[in-house]
């Protein structure tokens, strides 16, 4: 684990070793983050183009498109660098955040820890589990990963980027544990 970033006491479990996600999950997170940055860049570029066109036409009251294209250049270049800077910052954080992700099947509950900046530790009692689903998106399928979604009355929690075989085993285990420990109605 990175020496300067450690989980604090509310997010650690004494005597419990969390099951780690595969290393290739970092690559999937980086690809998903890159796609989000590309989408954000396209959105910002479109908005910047519209806003600069409107401002240019309002200020100059001219229809000379050659001058407009010259005026666009600095604005577009500066707005395109913002998402790139965000992605460069996020690139290393994705690897560090991977160390904070994990899950553990306890005797009566499952523990799920996620997050680097927004850390969370979810404790789900088996008796409260209503539904367990396994899903895999196109990028996850390419890297042979899957996501397990656990639904309770309080909401949903996910264990993302695990091996498909592990995901199916988790689904079966959690379903059986929920069935055995279900409270009588």
PDB file of C-alpha atoms in Angstrom:
ATOM      1  CA  UNK A   1       0.000   0.000   0.000  1.00  0.00           C
ATOM      2  CA  UNK A   2       1.122   3.542  -0.597  1.00  0.00           C
ATOM      3  CA  UNK A   3       3.006   4.649   2.548  1.00  0.00           C
ATOM      4  CA  UNK A   4       1.506   8.135   2.792  1.00  0.00           C
ATOM      5  CA  UNK A   5      -2.143   7.078   2.405  1.00  0.00           C
ATOM      6  CA  UNK A   6      -3.574   4.640   4.948  1.00  0.00           C
ATOM      7  CA  UNK A   7      -7.139   3.791   5.918  1.00  0.00           C
ATOM      8  CA  UNK A   8      -8.216   5.447   9.155  1.00  0.00           C
ATOM      9  CA  UNK A   9      -9.775   3.481  12.030  1.00  0.00           C
ATOM     10  CA  UNK A  10     -13.422   3.826  10.964  1.00  0.00           C
ATOM     11  CA  UNK A  11     -12.533   2.181   7.649  1.00  0.00           C
ATOM     12  CA  UNK A  12     -10.359  -0.636   8.970  1.00  0.00           C
ATOM     13  CA  UNK A  13     -11.494  -3.971  10.308  1.00  0.00           C
ATOM     14  CA  UNK A  14      -9.558  -5.482  13.185  1.00  0.00           C
ATOM     15  CA  UNK A  15      -8.434  -9.000  12.456  1.00  0.00           C
ATOM     16  CA  UNK A  16     -10.144  -9.092   9.053  1.00  0.00           C
ATOM     17  CA  UNK A  17      -8.297  -9.440   5.774  1.00  0.00           C
ATOM     18  CA  UNK A  18     -10.258  -8.028   2.851  1.00  0.00           C
ATOM     19  CA  UNK A  19     -10.407  -9.961  -0.405  1.00  0.00           C
ATOM     20  CA  UNK A  20      -8.598  -7.886  -3.023  1.00  0.00           C
ATOM     21  CA  UNK A  21      -9.811  -7.154  -6.514  1.00  0.00           C
ATOM     22  CA  UNK A  22      -7.668  -8.289  -9.469  1.00  0.00           C
ATOM     23  CA  UNK A  23      -4.887  -5.951 -10.609  1.00  0.00           C
ATOM     24  CA  UNK A  24      -6.496  -5.601 -14.041  1.00  0.00           C
ATOM     25  CA  UNK A  25      -9.368  -3.734 -12.347  1.00  0.00           C
ATOM     26  CA  UNK A  26      -7.039  -0.715 -12.261  1.00  0.00           C
ATOM     27  CA  UNK A  27      -6.850  -0.751 -16.067  1.00  0.00           C
ATOM     28  CA  UNK A  28     -10.645  -0.925 -16.361  1.00  0.00           C
ATOM     29  CA  UNK A  29     -11.021   2.034 -13.977  1.00  0.00           C
ATOM     30  CA  UNK A  30      -8.480   4.011 -15.973  1.00  0.00           C
ATOM     31  CA  UNK A  31     -10.292   3.278 -19.239  1.00  0.00           C
ATOM     32  CA  UNK A  32     -13.652   4.254 -17.731  1.00  0.00           C
ATOM     33  CA  UNK A  33     -12.111   7.453 -16.376  1.00  0.00           C
ATOM     34  CA  UNK A  34     -10.567   8.232 -19.793  1.00  0.00           C
ATOM     35  CA  UNK A  35     -13.940   7.767 -21.485  1.00  0.00           C
ATOM     36  CA  UNK A  36     -15.541  10.121 -18.963  1.00  0.00           C
ATOM     37  CA  UNK A  37     -12.806  12.702 -19.596  1.00  0.00           C
ATOM     38  CA  UNK A  38     -13.274  12.394 -23.378  1.00  0.00           C
ATOM     39  CA  UNK A  39     -17.012  12.916 -22.937  1.00  0.00           C
ATOM     40  CA  UNK A  40     -16.415  15.870 -20.638  1.00  0.00           C
ATOM     41  CA  UNK A  41     -13.935  17.367 -23.084  1.00  0.00           C
ATOM     42  CA  UNK A  42     -16.423  17.022 -25.956  1.00  0.00           C
ATOM     43  CA  UNK A  43     -19.147  18.632 -23.847  1.00  0.00           C
ATOM     44  CA  UNK A  44     -16.880  21.468 -22.697  1.00  0.00           C
ATOM     45  CA  UNK A  45     -15.606  22.004 -26.243  1.00  0.00           C
ATOM     46  CA  UNK A  46     -19.145  22.232 -27.609  1.00  0.00           C
ATOM     47  CA  UNK A  47     -20.247  24.613 -24.863  1.00  0.00           C
ATOM     48  CA  UNK A  48     -17.105  26.724 -25.304  1.00  0.00           C
ATOM     49  CA  UNK A  49     -17.697  26.891 -29.061  1.00  0.00           C
ATOM     50  CA  UNK A  50     -21.293  27.995 -28.589  1.00  0.00           C
ATOM     51  CA  UNK A  51     -20.517  30.521 -25.885  1.00  0.00           C
ATOM     52  CA  UNK A  52     -17.531  32.034 -27.688  1.00  0.00           C
ATOM     53  CA  UNK A  53     -19.542  32.278 -30.914  1.00  0.00           C
ATOM     54  CA  UNK A  54     -22.403  34.051 -29.148  1.00  0.00           C
ATOM     55  CA  UNK A  55     -20.044  36.404 -27.295  1.00  0.00           C
ATOM     56  CA  UNK A  56     -18.052  37.123 -30.467  1.00  0.00           C
ATOM     57  CA  UNK A  57     -21.154  37.881 -32.508  1.00  0.00           C
ATOM     58  CA  UNK A  58     -22.589  40.056 -29.726  1.00  0.00           C
ATOM     59  CA  UNK A  59     -19.372  42.071 -29.288  1.00  0.00           C
ATOM     60  CA  UNK A  60     -18.300  42.543 -32.900  1.00  0.00           C
ATOM     61  CA  UNK A  61     -21.660  42.506 -34.668  1.00  0.00           C
ATOM     62  CA  UNK A  62     -19.931  41.027 -37.687  1.00  0.00           C
ATOM     63  CA  UNK A  63     -20.359  37.831 -39.641  1.00  0.00           C
ATOM     64  CA  UNK A  64     -16.721  37.348 -40.664  1.00  0.00           C
ATOM     65  CA  UNK A  65     -16.043  33.684 -39.838  1.00  0.00           C
ATOM     66  CA  UNK A  66     -12.280  33.935 -40.417  1.00  0.00           C
ATOM     67  CA  UNK A  67     -11.945  36.362 -37.512  1.00  0.00           C
ATOM     68  CA  UNK A  68     -14.193  34.127 -35.399  1.00  0.00           C
ATOM     69  CA  UNK A  69     -11.955  31.098 -36.011  1.00  0.00           C
ATOM     70  CA  UNK A  70      -8.890  33.112 -34.983  1.00  0.00           C
ATOM     71  CA  UNK A  71     -10.685  34.225 -31.820  1.00  0.00           C
ATOM     72  CA  UNK A  72     -11.677  30.636 -30.922  1.00  0.00           C
ATOM     73  CA  UNK A  73      -8.153  29.239 -30.829  1.00  0.00           C
ATOM     74  CA  UNK A  74      -6.921  30.358 -27.343  1.00  0.00           C
ATOM     75  CA  UNK A  75     -10.237  29.654 -25.666  1.00  0.00           C
ATOM     76  CA  UNK A  76     -10.555  26.164 -27.096  1.00  0.00           C
ATOM     77  CA  UNK A  77      -6.970  25.241 -26.261  1.00  0.00           C
ATOM     78  CA  UNK A  78      -7.297  26.323 -22.630  1.00  0.00           C
ATOM     79  CA  UNK A  79     -10.591  24.475 -22.134  1.00  0.00           C
ATOM     80  CA  UNK A  80      -9.201  21.297 -23.682  1.00  0.00           C
ATOM     81  CA  UNK A  81      -6.326  21.277 -21.182  1.00  0.00           C
ATOM     82  CA  UNK A  82      -8.575  21.289 -18.099  1.00  0.00           C
ATOM     83  CA  UNK A  83      -9.968  17.760 -18.542  1.00  0.00           C
ATOM     84  CA  UNK A  84      -6.521  16.518 -19.555  1.00  0.00           C
ATOM     85  CA  UNK A  85      -5.048  17.893 -16.313  1.00  0.00           C
ATOM     86  CA  UNK A  86      -7.862  16.239 -14.365  1.00  0.00           C
ATOM     87  CA  UNK A  87      -7.150  12.902 -16.025  1.00  0.00           C
ATOM     88  CA  UNK A  88      -3.410  13.111 -15.353  1.00  0.00           C
ATOM     89  CA  UNK A  89      -4.154  13.772 -11.675  1.00  0.00           C
ATOM     90  CA  UNK A  90      -6.699  10.936 -11.593  1.00  0.00           C
ATOM     91  CA  UNK A  91      -4.353   8.416 -13.302  1.00  0.00           C
ATOM     92  CA  UNK A  92      -2.246   7.758 -10.192  1.00  0.00           C
ATOM     93  CA  UNK A  93      -5.167   8.090  -7.788  1.00  0.00           C
ATOM     94  CA  UNK A  94      -6.916   5.166  -9.483  1.00  0.00           C
ATOM     95  CA  UNK A  95      -4.021   2.857  -8.576  1.00  0.00           C
ATOM     96  CA  UNK A  96      -3.948   4.134  -4.990  1.00  0.00           C
ATOM     97  CA  UNK A  97      -7.737   3.808  -4.652  1.00  0.00           C
ATOM     98  CA  UNK A  98      -7.457   0.162  -5.730  1.00  0.00           C
ATOM     99  CA  UNK A  99      -5.694  -0.571  -2.418  1.00  0.00           C
ATOM    100  CA  UNK A 100      -8.759   0.636  -0.497  1.00  0.00           C
ATOM    101  CA  UNK A 101     -11.248  -1.592  -2.291  1.00  0.00           C
ATOM    102  CA  UNK A 102     -12.132  -4.975  -0.929  1.00  0.00           C
ATOM    103  CA  UNK A 103     -14.764  -7.178   0.629  1.00  0.00           C
ATOM    104  CA  UNK A 104     -14.996  -9.804   3.350  1.00  0.00           C
ATOM    105  CA  UNK A 105     -17.632 -12.427   4.047  1.00  0.00           C
ATOM    106  CA  UNK A 106     -18.049 -12.531   7.816  1.00  0.00           C
ATOM    107  CA  UNK A 107     -20.087 -14.908   9.953  1.00  0.00           C
ATOM    108  CA  UNK A 108     -23.268 -12.798   9.899  1.00  0.00           C
ATOM    109  CA  UNK A 109     -22.501  -9.968   7.484  1.00  0.00           C
ATOM    110  CA  UNK A 110     -20.505  -8.888   4.450  1.00  0.00           C
ATOM    111  CA  UNK A 111     -18.083  -5.946   4.641  1.00  0.00           C
ATOM    112  CA  UNK A 112     -17.476  -3.808   1.540  1.00  0.00           C
ATOM    113  CA  UNK A 113     -14.835  -1.063   1.595  1.00  0.00           C
ATOM    114  CA  UNK A 114     -14.385   1.453  -1.258  1.00  0.00           C
ATOM    115  CA  UNK A 115     -13.041   4.902  -2.006  1.00  0.00           C
ATOM    116  CA  UNK A 116      -9.943   7.007  -1.699  1.00  0.00           C
ATOM    117  CA  UNK A 117     -11.291  10.517  -1.312  1.00  0.00           C
ATOM    118  CA  UNK A 118     -14.845   9.491  -0.405  1.00  0.00           C
ATOM    119  CA  UNK A 119     -14.227   6.423   1.699  1.00  0.00           C
ATOM    120  CA  UNK A 120     -16.971   4.084   2.771  1.00  0.00           C
ATOM    121  CA  UNK A 121     -17.295   0.851   4.700  1.00  0.00           C
ATOM    122  CA  UNK A 122     -20.627  -0.904   4.214  1.00  0.00           C
ATOM    123  CA  UNK A 123     -21.707  -3.693   6.539  1.00  0.00           C
ATOM    124  CA  UNK A 124     -24.618  -5.708   5.141  1.00  0.00           C
ATOM    125  CA  UNK A 125     -26.347  -8.340   7.267  1.00  0.00           C
ATOM    126  CA  UNK A 126     -27.079 -11.499   5.316  1.00  0.00           C
ATOM    127  CA  UNK A 127     -30.618 -11.561   6.730  1.00  0.00           C
ATOM    128  CA  UNK A 128     -31.351  -8.193   5.086  1.00  0.00           C
ATOM    129  CA  UNK A 129     -30.170  -9.094   1.587  1.00  0.00           C
ATOM    130  CA  UNK A 130     -33.067  -9.185  -0.855  1.00  0.00           C
ATOM    131  CA  UNK A 131     -31.387  -9.634  -4.228  1.00  0.00           C
ATOM    132  CA  UNK A 132     -27.925 -10.376  -5.622  1.00  0.00           C
ATOM    133  CA  UNK A 133     -27.124  -9.670  -9.289  1.00  0.00           C
ATOM    134  CA  UNK A 134     -24.040 -10.127 -11.455  1.00  0.00           C
ATOM    135  CA  UNK A 135     -23.468  -7.764 -14.389  1.00  0.00           C
ATOM    136  CA  UNK A 136     -20.613  -7.090 -16.778  1.00  0.00           C
ATOM    137  CA  UNK A 137     -20.235  -4.139 -19.151  1.00  0.00           C
ATOM    138  CA  UNK A 138     -18.324  -4.185 -22.446  1.00  0.00           C
ATOM    139  CA  UNK A 139     -15.045  -2.958 -20.962  1.00  0.00           C
ATOM    140  CA  UNK A 140     -15.353  -5.385 -18.058  1.00  0.00           C
ATOM    141  CA  UNK A 141     -16.025  -8.273 -20.458  1.00  0.00           C
ATOM    142  CA  UNK A 142     -12.932  -7.314 -22.462  1.00  0.00           C
ATOM    143  CA  UNK A 143     -10.801  -7.599 -19.304  1.00  0.00           C
ATOM    144  CA  UNK A 144     -12.713 -10.592 -17.889  1.00  0.00           C
ATOM    145  CA  UNK A 145     -14.311  -8.816 -14.913  1.00  0.00           C
ATOM    146  CA  UNK A 146     -17.811  -8.509 -13.443  1.00  0.00           C
ATOM    147  CA  UNK A 147     -19.782  -6.525 -10.855  1.00  0.00           C
ATOM    148  CA  UNK A 148     -21.880  -8.016  -8.045  1.00  0.00           C
ATOM    149  CA  UNK A 149     -24.803  -5.820  -6.945  1.00  0.00           C
ATOM    150  CA  UNK A 150     -26.323  -6.531  -3.529  1.00  0.00           C
ATOM    151  CA  UNK A 151     -29.787  -5.066  -2.914  1.00  0.00           C
ATOM    152  CA  UNK A 152     -31.283  -4.498   0.519  1.00  0.00           C
ATOM    153  CA  UNK A 153     -34.226  -2.438   1.694  1.00  0.00           C
ATOM    154  CA  UNK A 154     -31.786   0.394   2.422  1.00  0.00           C
ATOM    155  CA  UNK A 155     -30.380   0.502  -1.123  1.00  0.00           C
ATOM    156  CA  UNK A 156     -27.732  -1.159  -3.238  1.00  0.00           C
ATOM    157  CA  UNK A 157     -24.054  -1.841  -2.711  1.00  0.00           C
ATOM    158  CA  UNK A 158     -21.665  -3.155  -5.325  1.00  0.00           C
ATOM    159  CA  UNK A 159     -18.523  -5.208  -5.422  1.00  0.00           C
ATOM    160  CA  UNK A 160     -17.122  -4.127  -8.755  1.00  0.00           C
ATOM    161  CA  UNK A 161     -14.360  -5.539 -10.925  1.00  0.00           C
ATOM    162  CA  UNK A 162     -14.033  -9.106  -9.656  1.00  0.00           C
ATOM    163  CA  UNK A 163     -13.399 -12.250 -11.702  1.00  0.00           C
ATOM    164  CA  UNK A 164     -16.597 -13.586 -13.302  1.00  0.00           C
ATOM    165  CA  UNK A 165     -16.148 -16.968 -11.622  1.00  0.00           C
ATOM    166  CA  UNK A 166     -15.711 -15.260  -8.256  1.00  0.00           C
ATOM    167  CA  UNK A 167     -18.755 -13.079  -8.979  1.00  0.00           C
ATOM    168  CA  UNK A 168     -20.943 -16.102  -9.660  1.00  0.00           C
ATOM    169  CA  UNK A 169     -19.631 -17.869  -6.559  1.00  0.00           C
ATOM    170  CA  UNK A 170     -20.312 -14.728  -4.487  1.00  0.00           C
ATOM    171  CA  UNK A 171     -23.828 -14.519  -5.898  1.00  0.00           C
ATOM    172  CA  UNK A 172     -24.518 -18.139  -5.017  1.00  0.00           C
ATOM    173  CA  UNK A 173     -22.920 -17.834  -1.559  1.00  0.00           C
ATOM    174  CA  UNK A 174     -24.741 -14.615  -0.683  1.00  0.00           C
ATOM    175  CA  UNK A 175     -28.061 -15.967  -1.934  1.00  0.00           C
ATOM    176  CA  UNK A 176     -27.676 -19.114   0.154  1.00  0.00           C
ATOM    177  CA  UNK A 177     -26.530 -17.178   3.246  1.00  0.00           C
ATOM    178  CA  UNK A 178     -29.461 -14.768   2.862  1.00  0.00           C
ATOM    179  CA  UNK A 179     -31.886 -17.705   2.518  1.00  0.00           C
ATOM    180  CA  UNK A 180     -30.510 -19.477   5.616  1.00  0.00           C
ATOM    181  CA  UNK A 181     -30.419 -16.358   7.811  1.00  0.00           C
ATOM    182  CA  UNK A 182     -33.651 -14.770   6.606  1.00  0.00           C
ATOM    183  CA  UNK A 183     -35.748 -13.552   9.508  1.00  0.00           C
ATOM    184  CA  UNK A 184     -39.134 -15.248   9.922  1.00  0.00           C
ATOM    185  CA  UNK A 185     -42.026 -13.054   8.878  1.00  0.00           C
TER     186      UNK A 185
END
